[in-house]
mmCIF file of C-alpha atoms and ligand atoms in Angstrom:
data_model
loop_
_atom_site.group_PDB
_atom_site.id
_atom_site.type_symbol
_atom_site.label_atom_id
_atom_site.label_comp_id
_atom_site.label_asym_id
_atom_site.label_seq_id
_atom_site.Cartn_x
_atom_site.Cartn_y
_atom_site.Cartn_z
ATOM 1 C CA MET M 858 -23.465 -99.924 -166.286
ATOM 2 C CA LYS M 859 -22.238 -102.266 -168.962
ATOM 3 C CA ILE M 860 -21.509 -100.353 -172.152
ATOM 4 C CA LEU M 861 -20.693 -101.920 -175.494
ATOM 5 C CA VAL M 862 -18.590 -99.595 -177.641
ATOM 6 C CA THR M 863 -18.439 -100.397 -181.341
ATOM 7 C CA GLY M 864 -15.276 -98.984 -182.883
ATOM 8 C CA GLY M 865 -13.637 -98.942 -179.440
ATOM 9 C CA ALA M 866 -10.173 -99.535 -180.918
ATOM 10 C CA GLY M 867 -10.467 -96.423 -183.072
ATOM 11 C CA PHE M 868 -9.608 -92.829 -182.346
ATOM 12 C CA ILE M 869 -12.771 -91.527 -180.648
ATOM 13 C CA GLY M 870 -14.018 -94.898 -179.416
ATOM 14 C CA SER M 871 -10.784 -95.760 -177.592
ATOM 15 C CA HIS M 872 -10.698 -92.444 -175.718
ATOM 16 C CA LEU M 873 -14.316 -92.985 -174.756
ATOM 17 C CA VAL M 874 -13.542 -96.509 -173.533
ATOM 18 C CA ASP M 875 -10.704 -95.190 -171.335
ATOM 19 C CA ARG M 876 -12.964 -92.598 -169.767
ATOM 20 C CA LEU M 877 -15.896 -94.987 -169.238
ATOM 21 C CA LEU M 878 -13.597 -97.408 -167.415
ATOM 22 C CA GLU M 879 -12.115 -94.566 -165.402
ATOM 23 C CA ILE M 880 -15.548 -93.601 -164.029
ATOM 24 C CA GLY M 881 -16.389 -97.184 -163.145
ATOM 25 C CA HIS M 882 -18.366 -98.633 -166.033
ATOM 26 C CA GLU M 883 -17.864 -102.104 -167.435
ATOM 27 C CA VAL M 884 -16.872 -101.910 -171.097
ATOM 28 C CA VAL M 885 -17.092 -104.329 -174.009
ATOM 29 C CA VAL M 886 -15.518 -103.405 -177.348
ATOM 30 C CA VAL M 887 -16.522 -104.727 -180.769
ATOM 31 C CA ASP M 888 -14.135 -103.673 -183.517
ATOM 32 C CA ASN M 889 -12.841 -105.289 -186.696
ATOM 33 C CA LEU M 890 -9.525 -103.384 -186.530
ATOM 34 C CA THR M 891 -9.799 -102.039 -190.077
ATOM 35 C CA THR M 892 -8.801 -98.524 -189.044
ATOM 36 C CA GLY M 893 -8.515 -99.132 -185.304
ATOM 37 C CA TYR M 894 -5.452 -100.449 -183.546
ATOM 38 C CA ARG M 895 -4.885 -103.127 -180.965
ATOM 39 C CA HIS M 896 -2.536 -100.760 -179.125
ATOM 40 C CA ASN M 897 -5.442 -98.330 -178.595
ATOM 41 C CA LEU M 898 -7.415 -100.975 -176.722
ATOM 42 C CA ASN M 899 -7.708 -100.540 -172.999
ATOM 43 C CA PRO M 900 -6.729 -103.897 -171.412
ATOM 44 C CA CYS M 901 -9.557 -103.521 -168.864
ATOM 45 C CA ALA M 902 -12.169 -103.653 -171.627
ATOM 46 C CA LYS M 903 -13.372 -106.984 -172.970
ATOM 47 C CA PHE M 904 -12.526 -107.119 -176.652
ATOM 48 C CA TYR M 905 -14.254 -108.929 -179.518
ATOM 49 C CA GLU M 906 -12.518 -108.644 -182.867
ATOM 50 C CA ALA M 907 -15.531 -108.732 -185.161
ATOM 51 C CA PRO M 908 -17.228 -106.697 -187.868
ATOM 52 C CA LEU M 909 -20.750 -105.396 -187.289
ATOM 53 C CA LEU M 910 -21.932 -107.851 -189.943
ATOM 54 C CA ASP M 911 -20.381 -110.829 -188.160
ATOM 55 C CA PRO M 912 -22.953 -113.637 -187.835
ATOM 56 C CA GLY M 913 -21.693 -114.092 -184.257
ATOM 57 C CA LEU M 914 -22.651 -110.558 -183.171
ATOM 58 C CA GLY M 915 -25.902 -111.828 -181.652
ATOM 59 C CA GLU M 916 -23.959 -114.250 -179.442
ATOM 60 C CA ILE M 917 -21.843 -111.360 -178.176
ATOM 61 C CA PHE M 918 -25.012 -109.482 -177.226
ATOM 62 C CA GLN M 919 -26.528 -112.592 -175.646
ATOM 63 C CA ARG M 920 -23.401 -113.196 -173.563
ATOM 64 C CA GLU M 921 -22.663 -109.594 -172.592
ATOM 65 C CA LYS M 922 -26.168 -108.131 -172.282
ATOM 66 C CA PRO M 923 -25.032 -104.482 -172.460
ATOM 67 C CA ASP M 924 -27.209 -101.744 -170.971
ATOM 68 C CA ILE M 925 -26.037 -99.151 -173.464
ATOM 69 C CA VAL M 926 -24.451 -99.342 -176.912
ATOM 70 C CA SER M 927 -22.180 -96.530 -178.025
ATOM 71 C CA HIS M 928 -21.992 -96.894 -181.784
ATOM 72 C CA HIS M 929 -18.717 -95.551 -183.161
ATOM 73 C CA ALA M 930 -17.731 -98.235 -185.694
ATOM 74 C CA ALA M 931 -17.897 -96.947 -189.257
ATOM 75 C CA GLN M 932 -16.113 -96.703 -192.536
ATOM 76 C CA ASN M 933 -15.402 -92.981 -192.306
ATOM 77 C CA ASP M 934 -13.446 -92.223 -195.449
ATOM 78 C CA VAL M 935 -15.471 -89.810 -197.600
ATOM 79 C CA ARG M 936 -13.322 -90.529 -200.666
ATOM 80 C CA ARG M 937 -13.810 -94.261 -200.324
ATOM 81 C CA SER M 938 -17.553 -93.716 -200.006
ATOM 82 C CA ASN M 939 -17.437 -91.925 -203.383
ATOM 83 C CA THR M 940 -15.469 -94.649 -205.124
ATOM 84 C CA ASP M 941 -17.195 -97.564 -203.379
ATOM 85 C CA PRO M 942 -20.624 -96.482 -202.105
ATOM 86 C CA ILE M 943 -21.721 -100.101 -201.738
ATOM 87 C CA PHE M 944 -18.878 -100.840 -199.321
ATOM 88 C CA ASP M 945 -19.807 -97.699 -197.396
ATOM 89 C CA ALA M 946 -23.497 -98.621 -197.260
ATOM 90 C CA GLN M 947 -22.768 -102.217 -196.252
ATOM 91 C CA HIS M 948 -20.649 -101.182 -193.279
ATOM 92 C CA ASN M 949 -22.387 -97.993 -192.230
ATOM 93 C CA ILE M 950 -26.037 -98.697 -193.039
ATOM 94 C CA ILE M 951 -26.492 -102.489 -193.104
ATOM 95 C CA GLY M 952 -23.980 -102.989 -190.274
ATOM 96 C CA SER M 953 -25.850 -100.421 -188.164
ATOM 97 C CA ILE M 954 -29.255 -101.948 -188.907
ATOM 98 C CA ARG M 955 -27.942 -105.314 -187.750
ATOM 99 C CA LEU M 956 -26.596 -103.682 -184.608
ATOM 100 C CA ILE M 957 -29.925 -101.955 -183.898
ATOM 101 C CA GLN M 958 -31.781 -105.257 -184.391
ATOM 102 C CA HIS M 959 -29.556 -106.895 -181.778
ATOM 103 C CA CYS M 960 -30.072 -103.936 -179.438
ATOM 104 C CA ILE M 961 -33.839 -104.433 -179.667
ATOM 105 C CA LYS M 962 -33.653 -108.221 -179.337
ATOM 106 C CA TYR M 963 -31.325 -108.220 -176.330
ATOM 107 C CA GLY M 964 -32.971 -105.405 -174.379
ATOM 108 C CA VAL M 965 -30.392 -102.630 -174.764
ATOM 109 C CA LYS M 966 -31.799 -99.501 -173.134
ATOM 110 C CA LYS M 967 -30.113 -96.880 -175.253
ATOM 111 C CA VAL M 968 -27.923 -96.364 -178.326
ATOM 112 C CA ILE M 969 -25.589 -93.381 -178.496
ATOM 113 C CA TYR M 970 -24.753 -92.853 -182.139
ATOM 114 C CA ALA M 971 -21.729 -91.046 -183.577
ATOM 115 C CA SER M 972 -23.107 -89.133 -186.546
ATOM 116 C CA SER M 973 -21.406 -86.508 -188.637
ATOM 117 C CA GLY M 974 -22.367 -82.827 -188.528
ATOM 118 C CA GLY M 975 -19.769 -82.044 -191.176
ATOM 119 C CA THR M 976 -21.359 -84.239 -193.842
ATOM 120 C CA VAL M 977 -25.113 -84.685 -193.284
ATOM 121 C CA TYR M 978 -26.086 -81.099 -194.201
ATOM 122 C CA GLY M 979 -24.128 -80.752 -197.448
ATOM 123 C CA GLU M 980 -23.134 -77.148 -198.199
ATOM 124 C CA PRO M 981 -24.920 -75.145 -195.474
ATOM 125 C CA THR M 982 -27.410 -72.464 -196.455
ATOM 126 C CA TYR M 983 -26.714 -70.563 -193.218
ATOM 127 C CA LEU M 984 -24.060 -70.545 -190.503
ATOM 128 C CA PRO M 985 -23.696 -71.632 -187.826
ATOM 129 C CA VAL M 986 -25.758 -74.662 -188.725
ATOM 130 C CA ASP M 987 -28.343 -75.741 -186.143
ATOM 131 C CA GLU M 988 -29.880 -79.216 -185.860
ATOM 132 C CA ALA M 989 -32.961 -78.058 -187.811
ATOM 133 C CA HIS M 990 -30.919 -77.152 -190.912
ATOM 134 C CA PRO M 991 -32.101 -79.064 -194.018
ATOM 135 C CA ILE M 992 -30.319 -82.367 -194.618
ATOM 136 C CA ALA M 993 -28.664 -82.572 -198.054
ATOM 137 C CA PRO M 994 -25.487 -84.694 -197.942
ATOM 138 C CA ILE M 995 -23.186 -84.560 -200.967
ATOM 139 C CA SER M 996 -21.306 -87.812 -200.297
ATOM 140 C CA PRO M 997 -22.403 -91.423 -199.800
ATOM 141 C CA TYR M 998 -20.715 -91.236 -196.382
ATOM 142 C CA GLY M 999 -22.966 -88.308 -195.389
ATOM 143 C CA ILE M 1000 -25.978 -90.251 -196.643
ATOM 144 C CA SER M 1001 -25.032 -93.385 -194.733
ATOM 145 C CA LYS M 1002 -24.314 -91.542 -191.480
ATOM 146 C CA HIS M 1003 -27.672 -89.796 -191.679
ATOM 147 C CA THR M 1004 -29.661 -92.881 -192.724
ATOM 148 C CA VAL M 1005 -28.828 -94.615 -189.460
ATOM 149 C CA GLU M 1006 -30.418 -91.731 -187.565
ATOM 150 C CA HIS M 1007 -33.732 -92.621 -189.259
ATOM 151 C CA TYR M 1008 -33.421 -96.267 -188.222
ATOM 152 C CA LEU M 1009 -32.809 -95.203 -184.646
ATOM 153 C CA PHE M 1010 -35.841 -92.937 -184.737
ATOM 154 C CA LEU M 1011 -37.907 -95.844 -186.066
ATOM 155 C CA ALA M 1012 -36.557 -98.277 -183.460
ATOM 156 C CA SER M 1013 -37.435 -95.758 -180.783
ATOM 157 C CA ALA M 1014 -40.990 -95.377 -182.069
ATOM 158 C CA ASN M 1015 -41.652 -99.064 -182.814
ATOM 159 C CA ALA M 1016 -39.573 -100.890 -180.223
ATOM 160 C CA ASP M 1017 -39.048 -98.279 -177.510
ATOM 161 C CA LEU M 1018 -35.267 -98.243 -178.000
ATOM 162 C CA ASN M 1019 -33.916 -95.001 -176.546
ATOM 163 C CA TYR M 1020 -31.174 -93.130 -178.415
ATOM 164 C CA THR M 1021 -29.084 -89.977 -178.580
ATOM 165 C CA VAL M 1022 -27.529 -88.876 -181.851
ATOM 166 C CA LEU M 1023 -24.298 -86.892 -181.560
ATOM 167 C CA ARG M 1024 -23.453 -85.081 -184.779
ATOM 168 C CA TYR M 1025 -19.754 -84.424 -184.393
ATOM 169 C CA ALA M 1026 -17.710 -81.569 -185.779
ATOM 170 C CA ASN M 1027 -14.139 -82.433 -186.854
ATOM 171 C CA ILE M 1028 -12.789 -84.206 -183.817
ATOM 172 C CA TYR M 1029 -9.012 -84.230 -183.433
ATOM 173 C CA GLY M 1030 -6.367 -85.248 -180.921
ATOM 174 C CA PRO M 1031 -3.924 -88.013 -180.025
ATOM 175 C CA ARG M 1032 -4.605 -91.436 -181.643
ATOM 176 C CA GLN M 1033 -6.223 -89.968 -184.737
ATOM 177 C CA HIS M 1034 -4.796 -91.685 -187.784
ATOM 178 C CA SER M 1035 -3.577 -89.772 -190.807
ATOM 179 C CA ARG M 1036 -4.765 -92.029 -193.580
ATOM 180 C CA GLY M 1037 -7.994 -92.246 -195.519
ATOM 181 C CA GLY M 1038 -8.342 -88.528 -196.193
ATOM 182 C CA SER M 1039 -10.156 -87.678 -192.950
ATOM 183 C CA GLY M 1040 -8.497 -86.158 -189.903
ATOM 184 C CA VAL M 1041 -6.901 -83.145 -191.550
ATOM 185 C CA ILE M 1042 -4.960 -82.139 -188.416
ATOM 186 C CA ALA M 1043 -3.310 -85.557 -188.156
ATOM 187 C CA ILE M 1044 -2.605 -85.535 -191.912
ATOM 188 C CA PHE M 1045 -1.070 -82.052 -191.908
ATOM 189 C CA ALA M 1046 0.981 -82.671 -188.742
ATOM 190 C CA ASP M 1047 2.213 -86.024 -190.001
ATOM 191 C CA SER M 1048 3.472 -84.682 -193.281
ATOM 192 C CA MET M 1049 4.935 -81.483 -191.771
ATOM 193 C CA LEU M 1050 6.821 -83.512 -189.165
ATOM 194 C CA LYS M 1051 8.348 -85.473 -192.036
ATOM 195 C CA GLY M 1052 9.434 -82.155 -193.557
ATOM 196 C CA GLU M 1053 6.927 -82.526 -196.405
ATOM 197 C CA PRO M 1054 4.441 -79.750 -197.261
ATOM 198 C CA PRO M 1055 0.836 -80.851 -196.763
ATOM 199 C CA THR M 1056 -1.678 -80.653 -199.598
ATOM 200 C CA ILE M 1057 -4.558 -78.231 -199.280
ATOM 201 C CA PHE M 1058 -7.471 -79.180 -201.503
ATOM 202 C CA GLY M 1059 -8.916 -75.900 -202.765
ATOM 203 C CA ASP M 1060 -7.481 -72.446 -202.123
ATOM 204 C CA GLY M 1061 -7.194 -72.783 -198.345
ATOM 205 C CA SER M 1062 -10.267 -70.677 -197.586
ATOM 206 C CA SER M 1063 -12.567 -73.587 -196.785
ATOM 207 C CA THR M 1064 -13.538 -73.741 -193.134
ATOM 208 C CA ARG M 1065 -14.285 -76.428 -190.563
ATOM 209 C CA ASP M 1066 -14.930 -76.483 -186.829
ATOM 210 C CA TYR M 1067 -12.436 -78.533 -184.842
ATOM 211 C CA LEU M 1068 -13.105 -80.040 -181.443
ATOM 212 C CA PHE M 1069 -10.581 -81.671 -179.146
ATOM 213 C CA ILE M 1070 -11.181 -85.324 -178.315
ATOM 214 C CA SER M 1071 -11.686 -84.933 -174.547
ATOM 215 C CA ASP M 1072 -14.560 -82.509 -175.168
ATOM 216 C CA ALA M 1073 -16.218 -85.000 -177.539
ATOM 217 C CA VAL M 1074 -15.845 -87.740 -174.936
ATOM 218 C CA GLU M 1075 -17.499 -85.594 -172.257
ATOM 219 C CA ALA M 1076 -20.522 -85.094 -174.545
ATOM 220 C CA ASN M 1077 -20.786 -88.886 -174.775
ATOM 221 C CA LEU M 1078 -20.753 -89.179 -170.987
ATOM 222 C CA LEU M 1079 -23.609 -86.680 -170.683
ATOM 223 C CA ALA M 1080 -25.594 -88.685 -173.242
ATOM 224 C CA LEU M 1081 -25.446 -91.752 -170.972
ATOM 225 C CA SER M 1082 -28.061 -90.202 -168.718
ATOM 226 C CA GLY M 1083 -29.559 -87.371 -170.762
ATOM 227 C CA GLY M 1084 -30.520 -86.181 -174.220
ATOM 228 C CA ASP M 1085 -33.012 -89.001 -174.732
ATOM 229 C CA ARG M 1086 -34.369 -89.253 -178.279
ATOM 230 C CA GLU M 1087 -32.533 -86.079 -179.273
ATOM 231 C CA ILE M 1088 -29.982 -85.034 -181.882
ATOM 232 C CA TYR M 1089 -27.099 -82.808 -180.796
ATOM 233 C CA HIS M 1090 -24.178 -81.047 -182.381
ATOM 234 C CA VAL M 1091 -20.895 -81.684 -180.625
ATOM 235 C CA SER M 1092 -18.845 -78.700 -181.688
ATOM 236 C CA ASN M 1093 -17.458 -75.424 -180.420
ATOM 237 C CA GLY M 1094 -19.011 -73.628 -183.386
ATOM 238 C CA GLU M 1095 -15.778 -71.881 -184.390
ATOM 239 C CA GLN M 1096 -14.796 -71.785 -188.053
ATOM 240 C CA ILE M 1097 -11.106 -72.031 -188.913
ATOM 241 C CA ASN M 1098 -9.845 -72.098 -192.487
ATOM 242 C CA LEU M 1099 -7.204 -74.515 -193.732
ATOM 243 C CA GLU M 1100 -4.647 -71.791 -194.322
ATOM 244 C CA GLU M 1101 -4.877 -70.700 -190.684
ATOM 245 C CA LEU M 1102 -4.765 -74.285 -189.458
ATOM 246 C CA PHE M 1103 -1.582 -74.836 -191.458
ATOM 247 C CA CYS M 1104 0.004 -71.679 -189.989
ATOM 248 C CA ARG M 1105 -0.874 -72.659 -186.423
ATOM 249 C CA LEU M 1106 0.611 -76.129 -186.907
ATOM 250 C CA LYS M 1107 3.721 -74.601 -188.436
ATOM 251 C CA GLY M 1108 4.220 -72.457 -185.334
ATOM 252 C CA ILE M 1109 3.745 -75.369 -182.928
ATOM 253 C CA ILE M 1110 5.875 -77.841 -184.890
ATOM 254 C CA GLY M 1111 8.579 -75.207 -185.325
ATOM 255 C CA SER M 1112 8.742 -74.480 -181.607
ATOM 256 C CA ILE M 1113 8.599 -78.148 -180.544
ATOM 257 C CA THR M 1114 11.137 -79.500 -183.027
ATOM 258 C CA GLY M 1115 13.315 -76.400 -183.274
ATOM 259 C CA ARG M 1116 13.395 -76.854 -187.057
ATOM 260 C CA GLU M 1117 13.879 -73.365 -188.458
ATOM 261 C CA GLY M 1118 13.087 -74.482 -192.018
ATOM 262 C CA ILE M 1119 9.499 -75.281 -191.114
ATOM 263 C CA PHE M 1120 8.649 -71.571 -191.010
ATOM 264 C CA GLU M 1121 9.448 -71.268 -194.717
ATOM 265 C CA MET M 1122 7.210 -74.206 -195.629
ATOM 266 C CA SER M 1123 4.220 -73.520 -197.890
ATOM 267 C CA PRO M 1124 1.402 -75.945 -198.552
ATOM 268 C CA VAL M 1125 0.790 -77.548 -201.939
ATOM 269 C CA TYR M 1126 -2.578 -76.652 -203.469
ATOM 270 C CA ALA M 1127 -4.749 -79.109 -205.356
ATOM 271 C CA GLU M 1128 -8.247 -79.193 -206.828
ATOM 272 C CA PRO M 1129 -11.084 -79.394 -204.260
ATOM 273 C CA ARG M 1130 -12.231 -82.973 -203.706
ATOM 274 C CA LEU M 1131 -15.559 -84.471 -204.635
ATOM 275 C CA GLY M 1132 -18.022 -84.659 -201.763
ATOM 276 C CA GLU M 1133 -16.378 -81.961 -199.653
ATOM 277 C CA ILE M 1134 -18.194 -78.809 -198.635
ATOM 278 C CA HIS M 1135 -16.653 -75.343 -198.570
ATOM 279 C CA ARG M 1136 -17.666 -74.013 -195.168
ATOM 280 C CA ILE M 1137 -19.193 -75.357 -191.998
ATOM 281 C CA ALA M 1138 -19.636 -74.506 -188.348
ATOM 282 C CA LEU M 1139 -22.118 -76.331 -186.136
ATOM 283 C CA SER M 1140 -23.992 -74.462 -183.440
ATOM 284 C CA PRO M 1141 -23.520 -76.149 -180.041
ATOM 285 C CA GLU M 1142 -26.378 -74.151 -178.497
ATOM 286 C CA LYS M 1143 -28.757 -77.088 -178.082
ATOM 287 C CA ILE M 1144 -26.361 -79.416 -176.258
ATOM 288 C CA GLN M 1145 -25.194 -76.535 -174.077
ATOM 289 C CA ARG M 1146 -28.758 -75.667 -173.153
ATOM 290 C CA ASP M 1147 -30.068 -79.221 -172.617
ATOM 291 C CA LEU M 1148 -27.066 -81.054 -171.205
ATOM 292 C CA GLY M 1149 -24.859 -78.240 -169.942
ATOM 293 C CA TRP M 1150 -21.997 -79.383 -172.167
ATOM 294 C CA LEU M 1151 -19.246 -76.808 -172.663
ATOM 295 C CA PRO M 1152 -16.045 -77.398 -174.600
ATOM 296 C CA GLN M 1153 -12.983 -76.890 -172.410
ATOM 297 C CA ILE M 1154 -9.995 -77.070 -174.757
ATOM 298 C CA PRO M 1155 -9.306 -74.172 -177.163
ATOM 299 C CA LEU M 1156 -7.860 -75.069 -180.565
ATOM 300 C CA GLN M 1157 -4.349 -73.839 -179.792
ATOM 301 C CA GLU M 1158 -4.140 -75.934 -176.614
ATOM 302 C CA GLY M 1159 -5.584 -78.979 -178.383
ATOM 303 C CA LEU M 1160 -3.059 -78.666 -181.205
ATOM 304 C CA GLU M 1161 -0.244 -78.349 -178.666
ATOM 305 C CA GLN M 1162 -1.370 -81.646 -177.120
ATOM 306 C CA THR M 1163 -1.784 -83.359 -180.484
ATOM 307 C CA VAL M 1164 1.497 -82.525 -182.216
ATOM 308 C CA PRO M 1165 3.747 -84.270 -179.643
ATOM 309 C CA TYR M 1166 1.640 -87.415 -180.065
ATOM 310 C CA CYS M 1167 2.027 -87.295 -183.869
ATOM 311 C CA ARG M 1168 5.739 -86.802 -183.323
ATOM 312 C CA SER M 1169 6.039 -89.747 -180.935
ATOM 313 C CA LEU M 1170 4.143 -91.933 -183.388
ATOM 314 C CA SER M 1171 6.660 -91.326 -186.118
ATOM 315 C CA THR M 1172 9.414 -92.695 -183.882
ATOM 316 C CA VAL M 1173 7.543 -95.402 -181.952
ATOM 317 C CA PHE M 1174 5.667 -97.111 -184.774
ATOM 318 C CA PRO M 1175 7.152 -98.061 -188.109
ATOM 319 C CA THR M 1176 5.182 -96.927 -191.160
ATOM 320 C CA SER M 1177 3.549 -100.328 -191.692
ATOM 321 C CA VAL M 1178 1.969 -100.240 -188.227
ATOM 322 C CA ARG M 1179 0.842 -96.656 -188.605
ATOM 323 C CA GLU M 1180 -0.729 -97.508 -191.950
ATOM 324 C CA GLY M 1181 -2.682 -100.245 -190.189
ATOM 325 C CA ALA M 1182 -1.005 -103.293 -191.716
HETATM 326 N N1 LIG O 2454 -13.244 -88.150 -186.277
HETATM 327 C C1 LIG O 2454 -14.161 -87.276 -186.630
HETATM 328 O O1 LIG O 2454 -13.877 -86.101 -186.800
HETATM 329 C C2 LIG O 2454 -15.604 -87.713 -186.818
HETATM 330 C C3 LIG O 2454 -16.524 -86.740 -187.242
HETATM 331 C C4 LIG O 2454 -17.847 -87.124 -187.408
HETATM 332 C C5 LIG O 2454 -18.246 -88.418 -187.140
HETATM 333 N N2 LIG O 2454 -17.320 -89.348 -186.752
HETATM 334 C C6 LIG O 2454 -17.775 -90.705 -186.487
HETATM 335 O O2 LIG O 2454 -17.211 -91.132 -185.264
HETATM 336 C C7 LIG O 2454 -16.954 -92.528 -185.320
HETATM 337 C C8 LIG O 2454 -15.523 -92.822 -184.920
HETATM 338 O O3 LIG O 2454 -14.654 -92.144 -185.812
HETATM 339 P P1 LIG O 2454 -13.075 -92.125 -185.610
HETATM 340 O O4 LIG O 2454 -12.582 -90.828 -186.092
HETATM 341 O O5 LIG O 2454 -12.744 -92.569 -184.240
HETATM 342 O O6 LIG O 2454 -12.605 -93.214 -186.673
HETATM 343 P P2 LIG O 2454 -11.680 -94.506 -186.522
HETATM 344 O O7 LIG O 2454 -11.466 -95.007 -187.912
HETATM 345 O O8 LIG O 2454 -10.485 -94.189 -185.713
HETATM 346 O O9 LIG O 2454 -12.607 -95.489 -185.701
HETATM 347 C C9 LIG O 2454 -13.557 -96.337 -186.293
HETATM 348 C C10 LIG O 2454 -13.390 -97.693 -185.663
HETATM 349 O O10 LIG O 2454 -14.412 -98.556 -186.154
HETATM 350 C C11 LIG O 2454 -13.824 -99.801 -186.555
HETATM 351 N N3 LIG O 2454 -14.682 -100.315 -187.622
HETATM 352 C C12 LIG O 2454 -14.874 -99.783 -188.854
HETATM 353 N N4 LIG O 2454 -15.793 -100.495 -189.525
HETATM 354 C C13 LIG O 2454 -16.188 -101.491 -188.698
HETATM 355 C C14 LIG O 2454 -17.112 -102.547 -188.817
HETATM 356 N N5 LIG O 2454 -17.839 -102.710 -189.929
HETATM 357 N N6 LIG O 2454 -17.265 -103.404 -187.785
HETATM 358 C C15 LIG O 2454 -16.551 -103.234 -186.633
HETATM 359 N N7 LIG O 2454 -15.650 -102.254 -186.472
HETATM 360 C C16 LIG O 2454 -15.475 -101.378 -187.480
HETATM 361 C C17 LIG O 2454 -12.420 -99.454 -186.999
HETATM 362 O O11 LIG O 2454 -11.527 -100.536 -186.941
HETATM 363 C C18 LIG O 2454 -12.057 -98.349 -186.010
HETATM 364 O O12 LIG O 2454 -11.482 -98.877 -184.840
HETATM 365 C C19 LIG O 2454 -17.317 -92.978 -186.732
HETATM 366 O O13 LIG O 2454 -18.626 -93.493 -186.694
HETATM 367 C C20 LIG O 2454 -17.296 -91.698 -187.528
HETATM 368 O O14 LIG O 2454 -18.186 -91.753 -188.625
HETATM 369 C C21 LIG O 2454 -16.005 -89.021 -186.595
#
């Protein structure tokens, strides 16, 4: 199949592109390289450097005629969405509506949409959260990620466009960038590798569920041929608090780098940030039942694969490249 991946130069999108090519699909990437990197791009994918709102997007669809669109492009900085909700809405809502319009016009069969389980529900009223939990986002980012789900539902009802919504947990792994306030594992590892204590917003007791990138990619592969017109959590459902995450990283970084001093490091604590919830864990029961998806990589193993990448980045790329300049 020919699959167009928006955001295919980013963290999740680029891993997905690699895997799609590996199993024999033809891949087209549309990415404006705002938070994605050229070095993430698989040379076997056809690349268009363009924003979703590019007037030429229709021509790309006309030329490429993709069977499936995997929609991963987004402004995904919660803090930026608070300070500039219009920017967030333009990229995440208007950009996605334009994309969906092109999908309808050019006969795309299905859209697989990367939504956010950590932000669409707001502060959960029960745990683990299932897909039927009330929606009450507390950030413009959460609102924009959820709004697109409605447009997909509408496009499915009115124009017969098939879709699967994947509401991700906190995905982590190699290629995740450490700027913009998202990607706490990359942020913590980056600063600890520099010998600087990371900042924990709040008292360290807030919890998240973390899923390794290869498991998220496998859920995307299953959605190519299943999960039609459904919403799924992509998560292992396990809550870990920030204090524990910090301690695990300390152990791994200490053993990899041999830096004794790391074991004495304590985090810096700061006020909790606007738009962030205290606890979350997404139930993966539905995707396990319907698609047979099962996460394979436990947190410790995933962290052990991620830290060496963060370490290599600090030596391979100068700061300006890592910051996306
Ligand atoms: N990483 C996570 O834990 C997580 C959790 C929930 C949801 N998501 C969603 O998954 C998707 C991918 O996230 P990621 O972590 O890989 O982030 P990322 O920043 O690494 O990737 C996003 C990519 O989209 C591109 N992009 C951004 N705005 C664009 C636009 N308007 N037009 C074209 N390209 C644009 C960026 O250059 C980047 O390559 C996003 O939609 C995000 O909301 C991620």
